[in-house]
Amino acid sequence: MASLRDIKNSINSTKKMSQITKAMEMTSAAKWNRGVMNAKAFVPYMEKIQEVTVAVAMGSNDVNHPMLESRPVKKTGYIVMTSDRGLAGAFNSNVIRRVFQTIQSRHKSKDEYSIIAIGRVARDFFAKRGINVDLEIIGLSDQPSFESVKDITSSTVGMFSDGTFDELYLYYTHYKSAITQEVTEKKLLPLTDLSTSSELTSYEFEPSAEEILDVLLPQYAESLIYGALLDSKASEHAARMTAMRNATDNAKEMIKNYSLIYNRARQAAITQEIAEIVGGAAALE
């Protein structure tokens, strides 16, 4: 059985750990609140650019664009969004597991696919398993701006346009609530399922619909990536906040258990000392 000093040290170390997890929970709560605001603020822009893109693409029957047409798939790109660090519960593992299982079921050769990693955890996981990581970005801020990811978004869309990839899939964690986040798969390119719930607006094109789509479609695809990143960041902060709250609660429960063990051991030691004193006094009589 552990000594009283060992039990006391365990209590003190667990208290310090609970203080750290509580502080991390409060920090994540502040980041979560701002992350949710950023994600929601981007929604109107996403809806509008989707509306305009659909109106231009579907408003002209004779419009053909490579980003709107399916082609024989020789290589698939997977954009995977995780965090740069852990302590976020199952936030990272759920996304990585989903992508890894999808790859194993769809492909037989590593030449058929490649990874675009946004986040250190995704980069390290696939690199350690010898899976090609064509693009990566790590060290993003907790509230990323579009400028901070513009290079990788434009490069990703460019790799589809130049034929490096024949299709692109996006994997990220969709924020539903503070306690519920859902791994989401979205086909990014080609844009074969453009749709909108609102009534299409009629536009007059100048100089032409094709030239407008040449500019609009890459911007739309890039905005999908950025919107997913904001969504993923909100989910990350929520997951980390929940994980740290659970860790704090577990630490408090451990302190209670350690305190109970300590009190029992201390009581047993006192009882033993009293018994020894009484025994010694009886022996002297």
mmCIF file of N, CA and C in Angstrom, residues 223-281:
data_model
loop_
_atom_site.group_PDB
_atom_site.id
_atom_site.type_symbol
_atom_site.label_atom_id
_atom_site.label_comp_id
_atom_site.label_asym_id
_atom_site.label_seq_id
_atom_site.Cartn_x
_atom_site.Cartn_y
_atom_site.Cartn_z
ATOM 1 N N SER A 223 -13.473 29.214 -51.733
ATOM 2 C CA SER A 223 -14.330 29.625 -50.616
ATOM 3 C C SER A 223 -14.905 28.412 -49.894
ATOM 4 N N LEU A 224 -15.151 27.316 -50.624
ATOM 5 C CA LEU A 224 -15.617 26.085 -49.976
ATOM 6 C C LEU A 224 -14.562 25.549 -49.010
ATOM 7 N N ILE A 225 -13.303 25.607 -49.420
ATOM 8 C CA ILE A 225 -12.218 25.134 -48.557
ATOM 9 C C ILE A 225 -12.104 26.023 -47.325
ATOM 10 N N TYR A 226 -12.145 27.331 -47.539
ATOM 11 C CA TYR A 226 -12.006 28.255 -46.408
ATOM 12 C C TYR A 226 -13.195 28.147 -45.456
ATOM 13 N N GLY A 227 -14.395 28.017 -46.012
ATOM 14 C CA GLY A 227 -15.574 27.857 -45.158
ATOM 15 C C GLY A 227 -15.498 26.590 -44.325
ATOM 16 N N ALA A 228 -15.004 25.504 -44.941
ATOM 17 C CA ALA A 228 -14.836 24.252 -44.192
ATOM 18 C C ALA A 228 -13.788 24.408 -43.100
ATOM 19 N N LEU A 229 -12.748 25.193 -43.376
ATOM 20 C CA LEU A 229 -11.703 25.412 -42.370
ATOM 21 C C LEU A 229 -12.249 26.179 -41.167
ATOM 22 N N LEU A 230 -13.047 27.208 -41.404
ATOM 23 C CA LEU A 230 -13.664 27.941 -40.302
ATOM 24 C C LEU A 230 -14.579 27.031 -39.490
ATOM 25 N N ASP A 231 -15.325 26.190 -40.192
ATOM 26 C CA ASP A 231 -16.206 25.229 -39.532
ATOM 27 C C ASP A 231 -15.389 24.260 -38.682
ATOM 28 N N SER A 232 -14.276 23.790 -39.250
ATOM 29 C CA SER A 232 -13.420 22.843 -38.538
ATOM 30 C C SER A 232 -12.790 23.479 -37.305
ATOM 31 N N LYS A 233 -12.392 24.740 -37.415
ATOM 32 C CA LYS A 233 -11.792 25.428 -36.270
ATOM 33 C C LYS A 233 -12.798 25.587 -35.129
ATOM 34 N N ALA A 234 -14.029 25.927 -35.470
ATOM 35 C CA ALA A 234 -15.064 26.034 -34.439
ATOM 36 C C ALA A 234 -15.269 24.684 -33.752
ATOM 37 N N SER A 235 -15.254 23.609 -34.534
ATOM 38 C CA SER A 235 -15.403 22.265 -33.973
ATOM 39 C C SER A 235 -14.211 21.900 -33.089
ATOM 40 N N GLU A 236 -13.014 22.287 -33.528
ATOM 41 C CA GLU A 236 -11.815 21.990 -32.746
ATOM 42 C C GLU A 236 -11.874 22.640 -31.370
ATOM 43 N N HIS A 237 -12.225 23.921 -31.329
ATOM 44 C CA HIS A 237 -12.280 24.622 -30.046
ATOM 45 C C HIS A 237 -13.367 24.030 -29.150
ATOM 46 N N ALA A 238 -14.506 23.672 -29.752
ATOM 47 C CA ALA A 238 -15.577 23.061 -28.964
ATOM 48 C C ALA A 238 -15.142 21.703 -28.418
ATOM 49 N N ALA A 239 -14.469 20.909 -29.248
ATOM 50 C CA ALA A 239 -14.011 19.591 -28.808
ATOM 51 C C ALA A 239 -12.965 19.710 -27.706
ATOM 52 N N ARG A 240 -12.049 20.666 -27.858
ATOM 53 C CA ARG A 240 -11.019 20.845 -26.834
ATOM 54 C C ARG A 240 -11.628 21.373 -25.529
ATOM 55 N N MET A 241 -12.591 22.267 -25.637
ATOM 56 C CA MET A 241 -13.264 22.773 -24.447
ATOM 57 C C MET A 241 -13.958 21.633 -23.698
ATOM 58 N N THR A 242 -14.656 20.775 -24.435
ATOM 59 C CA THR A 242 -15.340 19.635 -23.806
ATOM 60 C C THR A 242 -14.348 18.656 -23.210
ATOM 61 N N ALA A 243 -13.252 18.389 -23.925
ATOM 62 C CA ALA A 243 -12.244 17.449 -23.432
ATOM 63 C C ALA A 243 -11.597 17.962 -22.146
ATOM 64 N N MET A 244 -11.311 19.258 -22.097
ATOM 65 C CA MET A 244 -10.694 19.817 -20.893
ATOM 66 C C MET A 244 -11.682 19.864 -19.732
ATOM 67 N N ARG A 245 -12.952 20.084 -20.018
ATOM 68 C CA ARG A 245 -13.960 20.045 -18.952
ATOM 69 C C ARG A 245 -14.062 18.632 -18.367
ATOM 70 N N ASN A 246 -14.058 17.639 -19.252
ATOM 71 C CA ASN A 246 -14.106 16.249 -18.783
ATOM 72 C C ASN A 246 -12.852 15.895 -17.983
ATOM 73 N N ALA A 247 -11.701 16.404 -18.440
ATOM 74 C CA ALA A 247 -10.454 16.131 -17.719
ATOM 75 C C ALA A 247 -10.487 16.765 -16.335
ATOM 76 N N THR A 248 -11.030 17.980 -16.251
ATOM 77 C CA THR A 248 -11.141 18.648 -14.947
ATOM 78 C C THR A 248 -12.066 17.871 -14.021
ATOM 79 N N ASP A 249 -13.199 17.416 -14.549
ATOM 80 C CA ASP A 249 -14.135 16.631 -13.735
ATOM 81 C C ASP A 249 -13.503 15.323 -13.274
ATOM 82 N N ASN A 250 -12.761 14.676 -14.164
ATOM 83 C CA ASN A 250 -12.089 13.429 -13.790
ATOM 84 C C ASN A 250 -11.031 13.667 -12.716
ATOM 85 N N ALA A 251 -10.318 14.795 -12.836
ATOM 86 C CA ALA A 251 -9.298 15.120 -11.836
ATOM 87 C C ALA A 251 -9.940 15.343 -10.462
ATOM 88 N N LYS A 252 -11.072 16.029 -10.438
ATOM 89 C CA LYS A 252 -11.774 16.254 -9.174
ATOM 90 C C LYS A 252 -12.234 14.925 -8.553
ATOM 91 N N GLU A 253 -12.683 14.011 -9.402
ATOM 92 C CA GLU A 253 -13.103 12.700 -8.911
ATOM 93 C C GLU A 253 -11.912 11.921 -8.355
ATOM 94 N N MET A 254 -10.768 12.041 -9.036
ATOM 95 C CA MET A 254 -9.560 11.376 -8.543
ATOM 96 C C MET A 254 -9.127 11.955 -7.198
ATOM 97 N N ILE A 255 -9.259 13.283 -7.039
ATOM 98 C CA ILE A 255 -8.890 13.913 -5.766
ATOM 99 C C ILE A 255 -9.767 13.388 -4.642
ATOM 100 N N LYS A 256 -11.060 13.230 -4.919
ATOM 101 C CA LYS A 256 -11.966 12.682 -3.910
ATOM 102 C C LYS A 256 -11.549 11.269 -3.509
ATOM 103 N N ASN A 257 -11.228 10.459 -4.519
ATOM 104 C CA ASN A 257 -10.828 9.077 -4.228
ATOM 105 C C ASN A 257 -9.511 9.026 -3.455
ATOM 106 N N TYR A 258 -8.546 9.853 -3.891
ATOM 107 C CA TYR A 258 -7.260 9.900 -3.187
ATOM 108 C C TYR A 258 -7.443 10.387 -1.745
ATOM 109 N N SER A 259 -8.329 11.392 -1.564
ATOM 110 C CA SER A 259 -8.567 11.922 -0.217
ATOM 111 C C SER A 259 -9.175 10.859 0.680
ATOM 112 N N LEU A 260 -10.083 10.060 0.133
ATOM 113 C CA LEU A 260 -10.690 8.984 0.901
ATOM 114 C C LEU A 260 -9.647 7.943 1.294
ATOM 115 N N ILE A 261 -8.793 7.586 0.340
ATOM 116 C CA ILE A 261 -7.723 6.616 0.633
ATOM 117 C C ILE A 261 -6.760 7.181 1.671
ATOM 118 N N TYR A 262 -6.444 8.482 1.523
ATOM 119 C CA TYR A 262 -5.519 9.127 2.465
ATOM 120 C C TYR A 262 -6.090 9.121 3.884
ATOM 121 N N ASN A 263 -7.380 9.471 4.004
ATOM 122 C CA ASN A 263 -8.005 9.510 5.327
ATOM 123 C C ASN A 263 -8.068 8.122 5.962
ATOM 124 N N ARG A 264 -8.339 7.122 5.145
ATOM 125 C CA ARG A 264 -8.379 5.753 5.680
ATOM 126 C C ARG A 264 -6.996 5.310 6.135
ATOM 127 N N ALA A 265 -6.001 5.616 5.317
ATOM 128 C CA ALA A 265 -4.630 5.225 5.682
ATOM 129 C C ALA A 265 -4.174 5.969 6.933
ATOM 130 N N ARG A 266 -4.516 7.261 7.003
ATOM 131 C CA ARG A 266 -4.137 8.046 8.178
ATOM 132 C C ARG A 266 -4.840 7.516 9.446
ATOM 133 N N GLN A 267 -6.126 7.161 9.285
ATOM 134 C CA GLN A 267 -6.867 6.611 10.422
ATOM 135 C C GLN A 267 -6.253 5.286 10.868
ATOM 136 N N ALA A 268 -5.863 4.465 9.881
ATOM 137 C CA ALA A 268 -5.255 3.177 10.214
ATOM 138 C C ALA A 268 -3.919 3.374 10.917
ATOM 139 N N ALA A 269 -3.155 4.374 10.468
ATOM 140 C CA ALA A 269 -1.856 4.634 11.101
ATOM 141 C C ALA A 269 -2.030 5.124 12.532
ATOM 142 N N ILE A 270 -3.030 5.995 12.745
ATOM 143 C CA ILE A 270 -3.285 6.495 14.104
ATOM 144 C C ILE A 270 -3.737 5.361 15.010
ATOM 145 N N THR A 271 -4.621 4.519 14.493
ATOM 146 C CA THR A 271 -5.097 3.366 15.275
ATOM 147 C C THR A 271 -3.943 2.446 15.649
ATOM 148 N N GLN A 272 -3.020 2.248 14.687
ATOM 149 C CA GLN A 272 -1.859 1.398 14.933
ATOM 150 C C GLN A 272 -0.962 2.001 16.012
ATOM 151 N N GLU A 273 -0.782 3.330 15.942
ATOM 152 C CA GLU A 273 0.061 3.984 16.934
ATOM 153 C C GLU A 273 -0.562 3.890 18.332
ATOM 154 N N ILE A 274 -1.892 4.081 18.419
ATOM 155 C CA ILE A 274 -2.569 3.977 19.712
ATOM 156 C C ILE A 274 -2.448 2.557 20.280
ATOM 157 N N ALA A 275 -2.623 1.570 19.369
ATOM 158 C CA ALA A 275 -2.509 0.171 19.801
ATOM 159 C C ALA A 275 -1.117 -0.119 20.327
ATOM 160 N N GLU A 276 -0.095 0.439 19.692
ATOM 161 C CA GLU A 276 1.278 0.200 20.128
ATOM 162 C C GLU A 276 1.535 0.867 21.486
ATOM 163 N N ILE A 277 0.973 2.091 21.659
ATOM 164 C CA ILE A 277 1.153 2.789 22.948
ATOM 165 C C ILE A 277 0.476 2.018 24.086
ATOM 166 N N VAL A 278 -0.777 1.598 23.829
ATOM 167 C CA VAL A 278 -1.513 0.831 24.836
ATOM 168 C C VAL A 278 -0.799 -0.482 25.135
ATOM 169 N N GLY A 279 -0.282 -1.135 24.101
ATOM 170 C CA GLY A 279 0.442 -2.395 24.316
ATOM 171 C C GLY A 279 1.703 -2.187 25.116
ATOM 172 N N GLY A 280 2.423 -1.079 24.814
ATOM 173 C CA GLY A 280 3.648 -0.807 25.556
ATOM 174 C C GLY A 280 3.354 -0.481 27.013
ATOM 175 N N ALA A 281 2.273 0.299 27.243
ATOM 176 C CA ALA A 281 1.924 0.625 28.631
ATOM 177 C C ALA A 281 1.529 -0.610 29.403
#
